[in-house]
XYZ file of C-alpha atoms in Angstrom:
347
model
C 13.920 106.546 102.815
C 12.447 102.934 96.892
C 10.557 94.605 94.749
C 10.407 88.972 95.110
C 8.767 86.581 98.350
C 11.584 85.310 100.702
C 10.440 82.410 102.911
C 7.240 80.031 102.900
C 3.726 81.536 102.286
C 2.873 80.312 105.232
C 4.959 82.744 107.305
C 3.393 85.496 105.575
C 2.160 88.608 108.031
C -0.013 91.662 107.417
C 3.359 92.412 105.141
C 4.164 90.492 102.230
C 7.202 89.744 103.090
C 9.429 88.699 105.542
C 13.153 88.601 106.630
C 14.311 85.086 105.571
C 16.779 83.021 108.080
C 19.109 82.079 104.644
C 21.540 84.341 103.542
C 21.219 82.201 100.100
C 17.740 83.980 100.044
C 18.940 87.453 99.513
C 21.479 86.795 96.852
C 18.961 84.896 94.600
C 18.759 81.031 93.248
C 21.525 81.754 91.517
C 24.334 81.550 94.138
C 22.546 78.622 95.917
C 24.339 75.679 96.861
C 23.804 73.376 93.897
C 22.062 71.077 96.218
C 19.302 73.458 96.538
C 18.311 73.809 92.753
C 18.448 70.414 91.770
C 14.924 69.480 90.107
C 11.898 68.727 92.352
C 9.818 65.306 91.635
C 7.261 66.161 89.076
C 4.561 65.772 92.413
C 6.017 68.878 93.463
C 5.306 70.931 90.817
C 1.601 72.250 91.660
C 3.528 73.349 94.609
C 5.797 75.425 93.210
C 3.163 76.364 90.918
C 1.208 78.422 94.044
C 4.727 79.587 95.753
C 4.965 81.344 92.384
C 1.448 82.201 92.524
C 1.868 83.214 96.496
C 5.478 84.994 95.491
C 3.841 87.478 92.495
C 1.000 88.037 94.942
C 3.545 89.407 97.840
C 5.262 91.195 95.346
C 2.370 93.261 94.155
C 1.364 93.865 97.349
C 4.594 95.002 98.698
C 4.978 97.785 95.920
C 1.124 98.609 96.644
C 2.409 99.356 100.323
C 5.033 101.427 99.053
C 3.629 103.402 96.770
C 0.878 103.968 99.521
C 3.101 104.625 102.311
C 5.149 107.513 100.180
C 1.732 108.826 98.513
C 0.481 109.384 102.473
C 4.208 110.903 104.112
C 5.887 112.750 101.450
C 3.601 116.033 102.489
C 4.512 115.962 105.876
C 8.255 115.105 105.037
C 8.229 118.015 102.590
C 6.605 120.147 104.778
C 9.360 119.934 107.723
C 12.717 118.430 106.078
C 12.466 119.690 102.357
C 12.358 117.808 99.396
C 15.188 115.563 99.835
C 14.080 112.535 101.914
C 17.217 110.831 102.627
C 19.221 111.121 105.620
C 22.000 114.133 106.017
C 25.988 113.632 105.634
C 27.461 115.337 109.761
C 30.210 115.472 111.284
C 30.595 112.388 114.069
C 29.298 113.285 117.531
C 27.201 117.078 116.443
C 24.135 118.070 117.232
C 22.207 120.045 114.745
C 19.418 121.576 114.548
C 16.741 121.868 111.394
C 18.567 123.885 109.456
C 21.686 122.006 109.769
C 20.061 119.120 108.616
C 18.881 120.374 105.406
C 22.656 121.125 104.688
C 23.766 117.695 105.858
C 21.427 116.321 103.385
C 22.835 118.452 100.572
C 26.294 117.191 102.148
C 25.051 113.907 101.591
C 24.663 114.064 98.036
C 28.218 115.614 98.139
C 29.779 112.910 99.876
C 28.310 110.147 97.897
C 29.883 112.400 94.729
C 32.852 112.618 95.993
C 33.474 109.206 97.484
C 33.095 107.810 94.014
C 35.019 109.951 91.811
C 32.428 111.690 90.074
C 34.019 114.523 88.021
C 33.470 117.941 87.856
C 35.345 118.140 85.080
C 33.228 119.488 82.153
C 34.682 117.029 79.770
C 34.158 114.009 81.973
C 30.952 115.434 84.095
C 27.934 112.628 83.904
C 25.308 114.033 80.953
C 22.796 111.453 81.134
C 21.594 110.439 84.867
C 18.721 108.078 86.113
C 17.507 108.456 89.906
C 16.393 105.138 90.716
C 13.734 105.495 94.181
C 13.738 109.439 93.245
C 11.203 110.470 95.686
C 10.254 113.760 95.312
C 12.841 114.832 92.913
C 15.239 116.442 95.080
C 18.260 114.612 94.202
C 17.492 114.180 90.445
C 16.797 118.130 90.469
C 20.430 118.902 92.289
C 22.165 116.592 89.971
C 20.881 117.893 86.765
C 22.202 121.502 87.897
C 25.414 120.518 89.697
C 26.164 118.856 85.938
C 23.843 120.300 83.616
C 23.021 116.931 82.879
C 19.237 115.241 81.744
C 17.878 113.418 84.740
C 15.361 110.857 84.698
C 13.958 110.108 88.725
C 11.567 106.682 89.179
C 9.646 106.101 91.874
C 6.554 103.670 92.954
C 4.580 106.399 94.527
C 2.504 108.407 91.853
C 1.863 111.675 94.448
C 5.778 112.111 94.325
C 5.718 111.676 90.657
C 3.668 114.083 90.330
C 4.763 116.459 93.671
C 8.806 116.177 91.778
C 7.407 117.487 88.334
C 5.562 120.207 89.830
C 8.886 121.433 91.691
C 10.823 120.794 88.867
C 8.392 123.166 86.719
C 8.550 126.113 89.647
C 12.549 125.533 89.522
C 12.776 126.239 85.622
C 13.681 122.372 84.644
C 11.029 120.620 83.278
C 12.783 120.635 79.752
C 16.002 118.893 81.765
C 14.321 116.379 84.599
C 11.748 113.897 84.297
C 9.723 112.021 86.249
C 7.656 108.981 86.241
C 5.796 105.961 88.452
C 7.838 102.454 87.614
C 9.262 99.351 89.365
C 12.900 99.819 89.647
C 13.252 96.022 88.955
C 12.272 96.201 85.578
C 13.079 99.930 84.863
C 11.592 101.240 81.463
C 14.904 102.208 79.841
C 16.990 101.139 77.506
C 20.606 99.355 77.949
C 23.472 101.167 78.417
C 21.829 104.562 78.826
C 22.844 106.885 81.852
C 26.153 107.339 82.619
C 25.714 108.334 85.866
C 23.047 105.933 87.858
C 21.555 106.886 91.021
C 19.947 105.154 93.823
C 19.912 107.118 97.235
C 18.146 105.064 99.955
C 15.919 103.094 97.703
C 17.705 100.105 97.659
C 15.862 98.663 100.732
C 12.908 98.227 99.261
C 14.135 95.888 97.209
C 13.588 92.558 97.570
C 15.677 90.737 94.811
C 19.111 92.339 95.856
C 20.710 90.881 92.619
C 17.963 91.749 90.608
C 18.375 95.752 91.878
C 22.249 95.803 91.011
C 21.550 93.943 87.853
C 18.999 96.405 86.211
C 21.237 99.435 87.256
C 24.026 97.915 85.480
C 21.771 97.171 82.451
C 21.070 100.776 82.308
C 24.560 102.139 82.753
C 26.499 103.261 79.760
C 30.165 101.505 79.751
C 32.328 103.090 82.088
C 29.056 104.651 83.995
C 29.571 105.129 87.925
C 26.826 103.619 89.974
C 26.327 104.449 93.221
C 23.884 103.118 95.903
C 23.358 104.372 99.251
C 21.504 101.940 101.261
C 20.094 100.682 104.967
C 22.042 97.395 105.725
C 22.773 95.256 108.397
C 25.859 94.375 109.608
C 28.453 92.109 107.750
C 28.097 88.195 109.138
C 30.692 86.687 110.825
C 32.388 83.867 109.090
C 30.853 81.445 111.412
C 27.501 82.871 111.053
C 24.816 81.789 107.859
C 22.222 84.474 109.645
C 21.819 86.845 111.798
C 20.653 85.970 115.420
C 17.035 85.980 116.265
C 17.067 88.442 118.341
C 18.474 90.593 115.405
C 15.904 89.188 112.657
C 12.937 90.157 115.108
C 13.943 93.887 115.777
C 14.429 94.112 111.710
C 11.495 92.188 111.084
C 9.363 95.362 113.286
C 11.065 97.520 110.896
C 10.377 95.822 108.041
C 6.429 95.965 109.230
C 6.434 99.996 109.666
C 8.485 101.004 106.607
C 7.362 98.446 103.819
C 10.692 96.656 103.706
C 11.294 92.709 102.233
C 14.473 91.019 103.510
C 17.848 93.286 104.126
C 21.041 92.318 103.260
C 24.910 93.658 103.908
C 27.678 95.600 102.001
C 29.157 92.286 101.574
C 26.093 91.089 99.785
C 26.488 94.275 97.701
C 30.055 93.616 97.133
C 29.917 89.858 96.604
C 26.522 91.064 93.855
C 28.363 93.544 92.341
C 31.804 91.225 91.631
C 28.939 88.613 90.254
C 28.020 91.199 87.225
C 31.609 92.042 86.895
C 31.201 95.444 87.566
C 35.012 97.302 88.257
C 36.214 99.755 90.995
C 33.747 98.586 93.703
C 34.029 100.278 97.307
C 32.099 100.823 99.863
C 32.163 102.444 103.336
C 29.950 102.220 106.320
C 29.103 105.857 107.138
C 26.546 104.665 110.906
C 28.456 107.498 112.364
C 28.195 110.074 110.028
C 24.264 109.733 110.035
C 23.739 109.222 113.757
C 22.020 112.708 114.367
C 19.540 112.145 111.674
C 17.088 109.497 113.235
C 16.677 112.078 116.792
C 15.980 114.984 114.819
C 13.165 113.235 112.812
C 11.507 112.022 116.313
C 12.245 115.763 117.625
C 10.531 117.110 114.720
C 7.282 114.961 115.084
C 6.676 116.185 118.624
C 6.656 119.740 117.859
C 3.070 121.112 117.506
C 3.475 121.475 113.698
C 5.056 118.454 113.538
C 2.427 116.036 115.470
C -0.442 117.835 113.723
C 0.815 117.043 110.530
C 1.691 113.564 111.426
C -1.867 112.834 112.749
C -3.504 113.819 109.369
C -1.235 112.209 107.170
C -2.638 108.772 107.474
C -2.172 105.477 110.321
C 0.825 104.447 107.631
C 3.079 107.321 108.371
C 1.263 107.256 111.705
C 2.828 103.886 112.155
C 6.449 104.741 110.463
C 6.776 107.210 113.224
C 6.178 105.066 116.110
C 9.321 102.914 114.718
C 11.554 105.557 114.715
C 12.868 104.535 117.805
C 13.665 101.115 116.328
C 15.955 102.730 114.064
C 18.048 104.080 116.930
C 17.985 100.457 118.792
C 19.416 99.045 115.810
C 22.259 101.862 115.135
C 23.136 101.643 118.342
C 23.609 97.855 118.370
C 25.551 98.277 115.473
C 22.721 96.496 113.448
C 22.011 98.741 110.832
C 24.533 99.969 108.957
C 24.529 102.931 106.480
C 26.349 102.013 104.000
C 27.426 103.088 100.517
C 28.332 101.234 97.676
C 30.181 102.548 94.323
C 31.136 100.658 91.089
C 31.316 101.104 87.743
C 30.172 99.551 84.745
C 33.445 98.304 82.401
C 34.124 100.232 79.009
């Protein structure tokens, strides 16, 4: 629960950025109609000059609102849920309590594992892993001693940098995981590195979709598995180019409390993914599987501990908590959609 302008800079609210009406807009200029990237008269060109200007501007200040907005909630979120800030893998139709949650989240991990056919084989087990979004580390940590791998965790926010190398110290891996502040856009690795590449509920802060899929591929070895677990909404109909207003404007509220640019759908993943030739794509819409996870977080804030903690942690977090609720509306309009999405890079 880890970034390119969609729409006119004119539209542009206390947040950068904004869901655009096209779906063109999520996929990149790329797969535009042709009609839409033929050149501009040479008049137009000081224009484009400040939407570039007005897009780089966005962009900076989206990742500052990030990086601020984990800096000021990953205490609290520590505090009550543990260091894995992601939602929890349950069964369809429990209720659990605190301590079921923390397992569901391990679970979660699990499932994601398991759903792409990552080995526990020793000779085929992943060695080299990158946790793109890592938050505080608790994914990159599990994964390097489920494997015995090297992990490497990224992350905007330099408090849960810092907050994941001080765990990972206590835990006895420091010599094994890493951890460091960069834009998972233009990661600071080489090509063809990790051969397992992570990205667990980072992928909606992303606002070049293509861009995202693109640099994890980059840093995949051949034949790496990449798997991204992601907020989406749902899948377009055929006679749809957008979703309906109504829809925009609830994600749009969202998108205002949790620092999110424009979403996108598994079919956007899929249709990205088929784009960089990546093999052995699935993905699986797990809404149901999740469902218990947004309550609990709201039932959590309104205990004593809970609401005391949340009133010193800052009017960001403040503000993520009052759109809890939202989340549920959506989920339960069949909106959002949790989905997951697996490939893997050819040999």
């Amino acid at each position: 629960m880890a970034a390119r302008l969609h729409g006119h800079a004119s539209e542009l609210p206390s947040l950068p950025l904004r869901l655009s009406a096209s779906r063109s807009c999520l996929l990149g200029a790329a797969n535009r109609p042709p009609s839409a990237l033929r050149l501009r008269p040479k008049s137009c060109r000081p224009a484009r000059v400040m939407a570039a200007a007005a897009s780089a501007t966005a962009e900076e200040g989206l990742k500052k609102g990030i990086a601020e907005f984990y800096d000021q909630s990953s205490g609290l979120w520590e505090d009550i849920w543990g260091d894995h800030m992601h939602h929890g893998f349950y069964d369809p139709g429990v209720t659990a309590s605190v301590d079921d949650h923390r397992a569901a989240q391990i679970r979660m991990v699990e499932e994601a594992l398991r759903f792409s056919g990552v080995s526990d084989d020793p000779s085929k087990k992943p060695k080299k892993v990158v946790d793109v979004g890592c938050g505080i580390g608790g994914s990159s940590r599990y994964l390097a001693k489920k494997f015995e791998a090297q992990c490497q965790g990224i992350t905007l926010s330099p408090v849960q940098a810092q907050r994941a190398h001080n765990l990972s110290v206590v835990e006895g891996l420091a010599d094994r995981v890493t951890f460091q502040v960069a834009d998972a856009l233009e990661q600071p690795f080489s090509d063809g590195q990790f051969d397992l590449v992570w990205s667990m509920e980072s992928g909606e802060h992303m606002p070049d979709k293509k861009k995202f899929v693109g640099e994890l591929a980059r840093v995949a070895a051949p034949g790496a598995t990449i798997i991204i677990v992601t907020w989406c909404h749902r899948d377009l109909l055929p006679s749809e180019d957008t979703l309906l207003p109504e829809e925009l404007n609830l994600l749009n509220k969202i998108c205002d409390a949790y620092y999110l640019p424009s979403w996108c759908s598994a079919a956007d993943y899929i249709e990205i993914a088929q784009s960089l030739s990546l093999e052995n794509i699935k993905t699986a819409d797990w809404s149901e599987n999740v469902a218990p996870f947004w309550p609990a977080v709201i039932r959590s804030a309104l205990t004593w501990r809970g609401f005391t903690s949340l009133l010193q942690s800052g009017w960001k977090t403040i503000k993520g908590a009052l759109a809890m609720p939202l989340m549920i509306e959506g989920y339960n309009k069949k909106l959002i959609k949790f989905a997951i999405i697996t490939c893997r890079k050819p040999e």
